[in-house]
Short mmCIF file of C-alpha atoms in Angstrom, two decimals:
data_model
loop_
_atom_site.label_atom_id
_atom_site.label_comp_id
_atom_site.label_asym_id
_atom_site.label_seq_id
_atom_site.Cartn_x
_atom_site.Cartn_y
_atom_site.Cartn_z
CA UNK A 1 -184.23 109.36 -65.65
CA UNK A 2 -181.54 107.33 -66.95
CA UNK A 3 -179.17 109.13 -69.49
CA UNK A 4 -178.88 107.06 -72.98
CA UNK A 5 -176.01 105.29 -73.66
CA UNK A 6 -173.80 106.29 -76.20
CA UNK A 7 -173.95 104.08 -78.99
CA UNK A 8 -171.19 102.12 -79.52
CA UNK A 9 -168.21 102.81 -81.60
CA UNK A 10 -168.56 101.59 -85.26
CA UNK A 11 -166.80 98.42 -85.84
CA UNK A 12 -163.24 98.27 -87.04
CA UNK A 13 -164.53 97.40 -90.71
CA UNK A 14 -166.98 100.69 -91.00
CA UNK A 15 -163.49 102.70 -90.49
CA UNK A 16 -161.18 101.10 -93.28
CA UNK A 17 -164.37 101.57 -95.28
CA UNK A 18 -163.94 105.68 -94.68
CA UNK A 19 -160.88 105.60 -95.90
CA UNK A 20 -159.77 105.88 -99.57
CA UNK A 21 -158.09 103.01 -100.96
CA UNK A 22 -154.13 102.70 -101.47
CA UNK A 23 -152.85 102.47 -104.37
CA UNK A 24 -151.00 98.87 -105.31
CA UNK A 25 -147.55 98.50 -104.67
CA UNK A 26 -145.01 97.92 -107.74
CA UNK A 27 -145.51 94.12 -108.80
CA UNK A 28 -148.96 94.05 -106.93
CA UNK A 29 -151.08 93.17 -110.56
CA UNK A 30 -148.04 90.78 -111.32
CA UNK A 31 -150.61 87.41 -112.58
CA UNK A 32 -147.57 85.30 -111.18
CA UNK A 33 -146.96 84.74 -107.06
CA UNK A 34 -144.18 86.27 -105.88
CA UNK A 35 -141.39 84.11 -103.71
CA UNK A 36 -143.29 84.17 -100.31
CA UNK A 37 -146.19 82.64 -101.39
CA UNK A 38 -145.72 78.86 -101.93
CA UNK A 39 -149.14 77.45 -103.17
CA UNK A 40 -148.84 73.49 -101.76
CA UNK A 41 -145.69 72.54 -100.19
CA UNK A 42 -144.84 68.73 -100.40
CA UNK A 43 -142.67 69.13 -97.45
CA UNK A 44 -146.27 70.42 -95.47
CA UNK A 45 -148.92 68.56 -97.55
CA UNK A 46 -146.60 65.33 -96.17
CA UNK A 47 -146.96 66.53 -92.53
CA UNK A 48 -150.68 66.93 -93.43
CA UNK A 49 -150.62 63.48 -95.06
CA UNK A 50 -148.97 62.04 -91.60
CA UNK A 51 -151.73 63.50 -89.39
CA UNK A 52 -154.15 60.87 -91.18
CA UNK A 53 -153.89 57.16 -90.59
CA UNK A 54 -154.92 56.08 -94.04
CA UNK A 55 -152.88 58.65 -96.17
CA UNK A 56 -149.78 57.97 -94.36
CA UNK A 57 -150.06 54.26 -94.65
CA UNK A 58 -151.02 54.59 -98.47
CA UNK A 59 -147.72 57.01 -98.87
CA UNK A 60 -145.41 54.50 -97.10
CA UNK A 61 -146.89 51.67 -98.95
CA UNK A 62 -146.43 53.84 -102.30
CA UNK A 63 -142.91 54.78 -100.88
CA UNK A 64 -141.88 50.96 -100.58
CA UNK A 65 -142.83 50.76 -103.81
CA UNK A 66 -140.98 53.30 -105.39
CA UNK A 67 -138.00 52.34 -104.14
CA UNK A 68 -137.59 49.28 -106.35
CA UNK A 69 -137.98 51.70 -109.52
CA UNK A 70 -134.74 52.55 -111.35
CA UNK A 71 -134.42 54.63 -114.46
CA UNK A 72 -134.12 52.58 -117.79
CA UNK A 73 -131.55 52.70 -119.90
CA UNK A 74 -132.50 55.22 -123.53
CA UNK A 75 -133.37 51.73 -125.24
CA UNK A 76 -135.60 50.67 -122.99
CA UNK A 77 -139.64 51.86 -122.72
CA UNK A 78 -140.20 53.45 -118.94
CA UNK A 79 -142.80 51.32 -117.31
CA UNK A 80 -144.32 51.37 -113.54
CA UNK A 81 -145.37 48.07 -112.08
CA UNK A 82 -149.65 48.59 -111.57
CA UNK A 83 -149.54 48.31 -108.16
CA UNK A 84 -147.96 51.15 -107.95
CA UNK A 85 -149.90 53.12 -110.06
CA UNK A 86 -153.05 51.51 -108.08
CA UNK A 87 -151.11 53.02 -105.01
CA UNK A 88 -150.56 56.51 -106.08
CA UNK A 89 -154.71 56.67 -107.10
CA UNK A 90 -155.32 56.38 -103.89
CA UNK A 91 -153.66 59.42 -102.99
CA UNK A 92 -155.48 61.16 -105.66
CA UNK A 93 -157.84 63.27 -103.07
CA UNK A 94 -154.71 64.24 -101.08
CA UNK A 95 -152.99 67.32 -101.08
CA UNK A 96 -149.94 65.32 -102.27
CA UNK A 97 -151.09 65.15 -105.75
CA UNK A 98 -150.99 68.56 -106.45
CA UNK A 99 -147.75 69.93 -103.80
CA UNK A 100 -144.48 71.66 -105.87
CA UNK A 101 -141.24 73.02 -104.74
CA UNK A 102 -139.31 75.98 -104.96
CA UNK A 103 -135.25 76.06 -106.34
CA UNK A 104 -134.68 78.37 -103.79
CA UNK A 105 -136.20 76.91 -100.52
CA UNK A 106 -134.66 74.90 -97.84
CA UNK A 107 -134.90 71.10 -97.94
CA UNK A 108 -135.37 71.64 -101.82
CA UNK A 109 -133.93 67.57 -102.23
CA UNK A 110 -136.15 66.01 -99.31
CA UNK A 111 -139.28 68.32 -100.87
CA UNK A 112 -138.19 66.55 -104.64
CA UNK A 113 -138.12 63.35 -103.05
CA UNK A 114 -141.79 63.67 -101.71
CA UNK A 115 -143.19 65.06 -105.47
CA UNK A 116 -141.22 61.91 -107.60
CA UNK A 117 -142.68 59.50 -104.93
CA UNK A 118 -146.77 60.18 -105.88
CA UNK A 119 -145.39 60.85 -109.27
CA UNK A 120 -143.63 57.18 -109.74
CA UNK A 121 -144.72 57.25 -113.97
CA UNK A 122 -142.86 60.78 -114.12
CA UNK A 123 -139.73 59.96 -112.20
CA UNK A 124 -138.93 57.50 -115.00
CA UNK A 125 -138.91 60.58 -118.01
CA UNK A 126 -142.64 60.00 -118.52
CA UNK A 127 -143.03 63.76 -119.50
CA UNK A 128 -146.23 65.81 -120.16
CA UNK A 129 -145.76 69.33 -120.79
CA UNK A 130 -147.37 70.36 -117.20
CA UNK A 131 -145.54 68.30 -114.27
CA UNK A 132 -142.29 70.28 -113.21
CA UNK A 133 -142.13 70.01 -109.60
CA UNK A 134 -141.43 73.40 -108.80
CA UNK A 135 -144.51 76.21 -108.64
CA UNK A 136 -144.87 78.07 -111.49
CA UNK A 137 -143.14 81.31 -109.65
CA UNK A 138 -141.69 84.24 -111.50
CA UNK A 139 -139.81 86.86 -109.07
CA UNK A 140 -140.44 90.49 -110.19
CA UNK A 141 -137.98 92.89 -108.17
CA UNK A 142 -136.71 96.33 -109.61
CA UNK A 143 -133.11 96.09 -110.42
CA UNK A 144 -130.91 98.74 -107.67
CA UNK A 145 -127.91 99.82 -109.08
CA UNK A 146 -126.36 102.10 -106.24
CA UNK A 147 -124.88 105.10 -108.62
CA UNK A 148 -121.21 105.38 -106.18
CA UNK A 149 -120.61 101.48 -107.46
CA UNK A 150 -121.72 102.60 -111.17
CA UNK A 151 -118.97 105.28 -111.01
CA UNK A 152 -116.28 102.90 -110.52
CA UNK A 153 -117.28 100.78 -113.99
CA UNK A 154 -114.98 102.25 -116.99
CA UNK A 155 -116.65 103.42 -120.26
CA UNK A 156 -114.47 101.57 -122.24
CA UNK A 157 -115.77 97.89 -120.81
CA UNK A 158 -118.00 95.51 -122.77
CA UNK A 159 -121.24 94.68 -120.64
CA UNK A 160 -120.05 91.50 -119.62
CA UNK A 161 -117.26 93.14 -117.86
CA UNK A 162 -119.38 96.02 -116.11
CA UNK A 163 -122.02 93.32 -115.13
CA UNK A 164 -119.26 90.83 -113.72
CA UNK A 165 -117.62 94.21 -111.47
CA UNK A 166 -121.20 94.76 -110.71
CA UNK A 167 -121.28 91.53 -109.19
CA UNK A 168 -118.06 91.89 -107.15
CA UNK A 169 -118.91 94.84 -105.90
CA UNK A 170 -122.22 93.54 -104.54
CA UNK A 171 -120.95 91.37 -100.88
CA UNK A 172 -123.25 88.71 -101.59
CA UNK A 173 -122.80 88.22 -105.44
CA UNK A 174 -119.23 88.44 -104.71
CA UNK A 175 -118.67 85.96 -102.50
CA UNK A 176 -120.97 83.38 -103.95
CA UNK A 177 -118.95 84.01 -107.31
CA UNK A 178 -115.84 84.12 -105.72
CA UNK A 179 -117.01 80.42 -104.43
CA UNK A 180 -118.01 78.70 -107.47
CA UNK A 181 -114.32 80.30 -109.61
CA UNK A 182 -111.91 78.99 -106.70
CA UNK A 183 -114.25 75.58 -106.70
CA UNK A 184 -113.94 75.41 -110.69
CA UNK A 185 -110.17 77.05 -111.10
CA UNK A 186 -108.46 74.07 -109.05
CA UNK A 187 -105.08 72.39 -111.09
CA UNK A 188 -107.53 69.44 -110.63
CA UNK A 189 -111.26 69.28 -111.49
CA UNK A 190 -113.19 68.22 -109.19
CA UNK A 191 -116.66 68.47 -111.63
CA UNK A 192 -119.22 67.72 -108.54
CA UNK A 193 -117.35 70.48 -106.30
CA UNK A 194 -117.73 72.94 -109.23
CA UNK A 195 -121.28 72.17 -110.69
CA UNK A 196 -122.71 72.26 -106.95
CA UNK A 197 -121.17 75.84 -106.24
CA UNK A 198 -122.75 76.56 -109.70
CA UNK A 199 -125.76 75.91 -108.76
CA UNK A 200 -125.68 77.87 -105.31
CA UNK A 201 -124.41 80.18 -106.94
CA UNK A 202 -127.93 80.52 -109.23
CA UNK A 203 -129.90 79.82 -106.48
CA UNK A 204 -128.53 82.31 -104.02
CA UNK A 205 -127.42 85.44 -105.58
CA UNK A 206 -130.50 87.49 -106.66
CA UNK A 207 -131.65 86.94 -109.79
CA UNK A 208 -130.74 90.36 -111.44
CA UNK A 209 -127.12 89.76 -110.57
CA UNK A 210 -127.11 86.18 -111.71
CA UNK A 211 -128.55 86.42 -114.88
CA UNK A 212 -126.85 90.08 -115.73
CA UNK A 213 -123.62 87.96 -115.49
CA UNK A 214 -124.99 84.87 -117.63
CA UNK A 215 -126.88 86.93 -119.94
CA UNK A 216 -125.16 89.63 -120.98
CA UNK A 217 -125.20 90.94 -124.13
CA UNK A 218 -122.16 91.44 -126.48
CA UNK A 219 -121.80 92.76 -129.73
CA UNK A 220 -120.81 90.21 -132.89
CA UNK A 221 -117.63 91.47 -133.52
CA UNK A 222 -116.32 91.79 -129.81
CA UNK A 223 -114.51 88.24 -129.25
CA UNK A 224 -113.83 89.03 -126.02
CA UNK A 225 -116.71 90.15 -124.56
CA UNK A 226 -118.04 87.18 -126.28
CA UNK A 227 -115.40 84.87 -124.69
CA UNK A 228 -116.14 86.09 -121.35
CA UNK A 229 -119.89 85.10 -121.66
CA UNK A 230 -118.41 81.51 -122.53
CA UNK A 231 -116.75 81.28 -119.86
CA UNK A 232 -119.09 82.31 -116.78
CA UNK A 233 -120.21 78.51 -115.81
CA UNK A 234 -116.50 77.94 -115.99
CA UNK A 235 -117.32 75.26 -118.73
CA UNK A 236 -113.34 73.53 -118.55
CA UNK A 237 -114.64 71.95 -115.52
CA UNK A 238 -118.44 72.61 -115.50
CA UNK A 239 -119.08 70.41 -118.60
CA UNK A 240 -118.69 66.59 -118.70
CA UNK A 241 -115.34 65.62 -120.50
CA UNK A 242 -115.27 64.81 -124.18
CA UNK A 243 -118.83 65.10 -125.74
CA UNK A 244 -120.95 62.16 -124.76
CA UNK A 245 -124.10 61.19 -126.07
CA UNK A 246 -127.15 63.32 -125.46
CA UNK A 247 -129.38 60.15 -124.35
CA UNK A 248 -126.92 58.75 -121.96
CA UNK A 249 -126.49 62.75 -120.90
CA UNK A 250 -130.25 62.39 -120.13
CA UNK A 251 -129.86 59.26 -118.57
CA UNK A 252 -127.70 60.11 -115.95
CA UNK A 253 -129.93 63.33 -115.12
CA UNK A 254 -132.91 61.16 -114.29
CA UNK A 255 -131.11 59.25 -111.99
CA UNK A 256 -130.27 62.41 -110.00
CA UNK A 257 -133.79 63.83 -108.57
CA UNK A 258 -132.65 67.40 -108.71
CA UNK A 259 -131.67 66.74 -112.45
CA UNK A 260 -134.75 65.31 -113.34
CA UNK A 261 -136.53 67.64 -111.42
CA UNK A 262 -134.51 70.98 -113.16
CA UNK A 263 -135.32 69.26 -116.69
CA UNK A 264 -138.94 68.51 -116.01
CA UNK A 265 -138.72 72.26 -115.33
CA UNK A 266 -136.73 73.92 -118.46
CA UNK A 267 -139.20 70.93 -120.52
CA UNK A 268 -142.02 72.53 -118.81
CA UNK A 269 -141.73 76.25 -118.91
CA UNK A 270 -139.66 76.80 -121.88
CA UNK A 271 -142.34 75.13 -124.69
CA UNK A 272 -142.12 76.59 -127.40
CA UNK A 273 -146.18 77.74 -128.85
CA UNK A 274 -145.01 78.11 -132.59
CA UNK A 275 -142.00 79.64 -134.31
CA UNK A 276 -141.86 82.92 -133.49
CA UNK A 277 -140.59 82.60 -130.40
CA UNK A 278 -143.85 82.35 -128.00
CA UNK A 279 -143.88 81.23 -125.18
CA UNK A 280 -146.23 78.49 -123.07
CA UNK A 281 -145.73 80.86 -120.57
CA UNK A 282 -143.96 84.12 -119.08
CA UNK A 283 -140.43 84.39 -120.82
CA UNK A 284 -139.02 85.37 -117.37
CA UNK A 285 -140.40 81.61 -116.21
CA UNK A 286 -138.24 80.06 -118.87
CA UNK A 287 -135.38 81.65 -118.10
CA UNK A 288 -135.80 80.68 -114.08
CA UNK A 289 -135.87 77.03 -115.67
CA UNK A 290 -132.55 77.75 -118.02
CA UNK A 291 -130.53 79.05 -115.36
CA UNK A 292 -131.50 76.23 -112.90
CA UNK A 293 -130.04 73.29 -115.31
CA UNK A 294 -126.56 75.21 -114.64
CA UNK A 295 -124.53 72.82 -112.60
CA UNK A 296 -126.48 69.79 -113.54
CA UNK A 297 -125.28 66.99 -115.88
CA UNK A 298 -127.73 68.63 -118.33
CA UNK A 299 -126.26 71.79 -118.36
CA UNK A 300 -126.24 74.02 -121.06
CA UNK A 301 -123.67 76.72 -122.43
CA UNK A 302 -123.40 79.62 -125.07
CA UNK A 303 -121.49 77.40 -128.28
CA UNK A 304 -119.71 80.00 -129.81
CA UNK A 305 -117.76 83.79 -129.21
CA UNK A 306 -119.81 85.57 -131.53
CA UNK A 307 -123.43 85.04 -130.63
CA UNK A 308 -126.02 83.94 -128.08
CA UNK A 309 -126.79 80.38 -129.27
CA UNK A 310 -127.10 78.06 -126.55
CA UNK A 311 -127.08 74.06 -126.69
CA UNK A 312 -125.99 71.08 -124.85
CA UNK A 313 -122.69 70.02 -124.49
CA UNK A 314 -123.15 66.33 -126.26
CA UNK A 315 -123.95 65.03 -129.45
CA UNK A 316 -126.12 62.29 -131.50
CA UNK A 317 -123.55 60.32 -132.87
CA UNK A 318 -124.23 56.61 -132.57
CA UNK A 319 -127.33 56.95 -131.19
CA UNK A 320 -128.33 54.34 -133.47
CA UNK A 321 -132.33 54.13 -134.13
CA UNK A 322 -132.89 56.45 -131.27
CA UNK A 323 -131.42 59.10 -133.66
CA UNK A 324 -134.66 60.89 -133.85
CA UNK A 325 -135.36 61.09 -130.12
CA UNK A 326 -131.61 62.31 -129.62
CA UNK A 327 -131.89 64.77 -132.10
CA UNK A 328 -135.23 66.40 -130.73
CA UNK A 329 -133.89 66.52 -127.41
CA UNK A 330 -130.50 68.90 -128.36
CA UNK A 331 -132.95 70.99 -130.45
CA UNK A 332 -134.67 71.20 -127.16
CA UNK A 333 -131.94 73.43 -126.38
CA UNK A 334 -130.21 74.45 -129.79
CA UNK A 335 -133.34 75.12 -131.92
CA UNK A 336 -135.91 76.57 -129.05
CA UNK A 337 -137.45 79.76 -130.37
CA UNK A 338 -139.16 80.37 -127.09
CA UNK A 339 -135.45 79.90 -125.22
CA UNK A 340 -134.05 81.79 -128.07
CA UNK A 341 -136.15 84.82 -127.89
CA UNK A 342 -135.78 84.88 -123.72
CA UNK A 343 -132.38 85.34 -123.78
CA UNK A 344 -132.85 88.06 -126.49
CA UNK A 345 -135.33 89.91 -124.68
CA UNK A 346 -133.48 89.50 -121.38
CA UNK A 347 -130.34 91.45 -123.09
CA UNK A 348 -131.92 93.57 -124.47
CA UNK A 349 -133.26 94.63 -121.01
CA UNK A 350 -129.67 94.12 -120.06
CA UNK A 351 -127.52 96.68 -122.61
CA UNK A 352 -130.24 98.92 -121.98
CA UNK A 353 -129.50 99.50 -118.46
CA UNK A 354 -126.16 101.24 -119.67
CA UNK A 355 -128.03 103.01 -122.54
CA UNK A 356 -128.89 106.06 -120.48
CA UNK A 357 -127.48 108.02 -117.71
CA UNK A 358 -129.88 107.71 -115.64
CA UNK A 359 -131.50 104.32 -116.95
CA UNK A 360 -133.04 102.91 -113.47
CA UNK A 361 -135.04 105.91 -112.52
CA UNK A 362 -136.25 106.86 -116.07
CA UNK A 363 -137.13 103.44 -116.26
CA UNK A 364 -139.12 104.12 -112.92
CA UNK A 365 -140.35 107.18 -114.16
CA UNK A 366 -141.93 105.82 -117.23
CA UNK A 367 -143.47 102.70 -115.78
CA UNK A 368 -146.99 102.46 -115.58
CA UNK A 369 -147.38 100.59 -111.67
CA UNK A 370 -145.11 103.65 -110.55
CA UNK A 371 -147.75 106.50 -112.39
CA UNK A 372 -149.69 108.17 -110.09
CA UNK A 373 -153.09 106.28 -110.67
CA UNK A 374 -156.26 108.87 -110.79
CA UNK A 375 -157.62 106.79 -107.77
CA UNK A 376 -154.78 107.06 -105.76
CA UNK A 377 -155.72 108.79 -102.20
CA UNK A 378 -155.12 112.23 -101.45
CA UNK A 379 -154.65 114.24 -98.55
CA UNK A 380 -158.20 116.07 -98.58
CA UNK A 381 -160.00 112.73 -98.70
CA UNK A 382 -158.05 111.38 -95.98
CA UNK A 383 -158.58 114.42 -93.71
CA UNK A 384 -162.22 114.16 -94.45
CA UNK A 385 -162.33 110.32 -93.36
CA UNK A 386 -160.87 111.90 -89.84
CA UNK A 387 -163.51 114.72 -89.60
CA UNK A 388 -165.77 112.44 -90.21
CA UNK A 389 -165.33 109.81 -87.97
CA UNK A 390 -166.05 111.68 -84.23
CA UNK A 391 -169.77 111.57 -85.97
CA UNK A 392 -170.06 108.00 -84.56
CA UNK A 393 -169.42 108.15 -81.31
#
């Protein structure tokens, strides 16, 4: 007689079942995705768009029209011609319609160009308080500070000093720095050399080093730590000369697509709720938003040595009767609570780095996705799962 079979070996998902779960990893819970994970990019919902006949001859048909669009003037009403607007409906079941960018991806300025082309009424400062172009991404990594390089920082330095040696110390914070102060230092100004190191500067140095630099926190009566804040964005050449008007400062943002795309952004994510400083949405969101205006025509600055208010570098005089829309767009900047209480928080976080001696591992030690959770596996229920398993075979 025939000897049975042995019965096969359980399928691969009957053994992850037997074993315990893993724990999450730091950031797991976070409700915002993290850098790798790019919802709907324009740059591949237009390659999807290409594969079908009708949607690429209704985006190159939309694109045609587009093109004739210019930005008005601050007296004049934005307006899109209906055809167009008939044109972009069309595209209304495609994944076009709902694609965003990323400020720190590659072909950032051909990705823009795709999102302001199905959004012709936006690229013309037709805001709504949900349309920014880039995903709503917030990046939550620990902050490493490698105790040999915190040994070289002297007690006696204001935080704006220990976070700028910080920088230096780190190669690629260095260098990028290094870039933007020999681009922005020249006997001559050359603005668009400066503002565009700026802004790689922001978009490739991680964003602990970049916004420990721009955000650190000084006390009232310490001028020059308070000075050196002033001066990170190397505003001599960084800011337009003179102090134009705020509108016409506008103006020649939306005629720049990364401009208009960085405001639509900061417009966006840093909405103020109600006074008390609340937020639309994650304070870390609004200051991605902040920090990506630096090195734009739009970009904004500390005003003073002895405290943290921010504002553009224009004013309202002779706006005429667009005084009221001038106004509310330098409070935009100057009188946001939600911006306001950001940057607050953010130092906070910052001069408390240096408040103990050991700040980033008791700040490990005390925080809650780092706890050992009560589910967590252990090493008897793992050795079980392997005693176990020869029972199937």
């Amino acid at each position: 007689m025939a000897r049975p079979r042995n019965p096969l070996p359980p399928p691969p998902v009957l053994l992850l079942l037997l074993l315990p779960p893993l724990p999450l990893l730091p950031g797991a819970g976070d409700p915002f995705p993290t850098e790798g994970r790019l919802m709907n990019n324009c740059i591949q919902a237009r390659k999807k768009c290409q594969a079908d006949p009708t949607c690429n001859a209704t985006y190159h048909d939309l694109k045609s029209c587009t093109s004739s669009l210019s930005t008005p003037s601050p007296a004049e009403e934005p307006s899109v011609s209906e055809d167009c607007l008939e044109v972009a409906q069309r595209l209304r079941n495609s994944s076009l319609r709902s694609c965003t960018c990323q400020q720190r991806m590659k072909n950032q300025t051909a990705c823009l160009d795709i999102y302001w082309t199905v959004h012709p009424a936006r690229s013309l400062g037709d805001y709504e308080l949900d349309v920014s172009p880039y995903e709503d991404t917030v990046t939550r990594k620990p902050w490493k500070m490698n105790p040999n390089k915190l040994k070289k920082l002297k007690p006696d330095w204001d935080l704006c000093l220990k976070f700028a040696m910080l920088c230096t110390l780190n190669g690629k914070c260095g260098r990028l720095r290094k870039a933007y102060g020999e681009a922005c230092s020249r006997p001559r100004c050359q603005r668009h050399t400066c503002q565009r190191q700026l802004r790689t500067f922001f978009e490739k140095a991680s964003e602990p080093h970049a916004q420990s630099l721009l955000l650190c926190p000084c006390a009232p009566s310490d001028l020059g730590c308070g000075q050196r804040r002033r001066n990170t964005i190397a505003p001599s050449c960084a800011l337009p000369p003179g102090t134009p008007n705020c509108l016409e400062l506008q103006h020649r943002c939306l005629s720049d697509v990364l401009c208009r795309s960085r405001l639509a952004d900061f417009q966006t994510y840093c909405h103020p709720v109600d006074g008390r400083g609340t937020c639309a949405t994650d304070k870390s969101r609004c200051l991605l938003a902040y920090t990506g205006l630096i090195g734009t025509a739009m970009t904004p600055n500390f005003v003073s040595n002895v405290n943290a208010s921010v504002a553009l570098s224009c004013t309202c005089r002779g706006s005429g009767n667009l005084q009221e829309e001038c106004e509310r767009l330098e409070a935009s900047f100057s009188h946001n609570s939600c911006l306001t209480e950001a940057i607050a928080a953010k130092m906070r976080l910052h001069s408390q780095l240096f408040s103990q001696a050991l700040p980033v591992k008791e700040h490990q030690k005390n925080s809650p996705a780092l706890r050992p959770q009560p589910w967590g596996p252990s090493l008897f229920s793992f050795i079980l799962a392997l005693i176990l398993l020869p029972s199937f075979w």
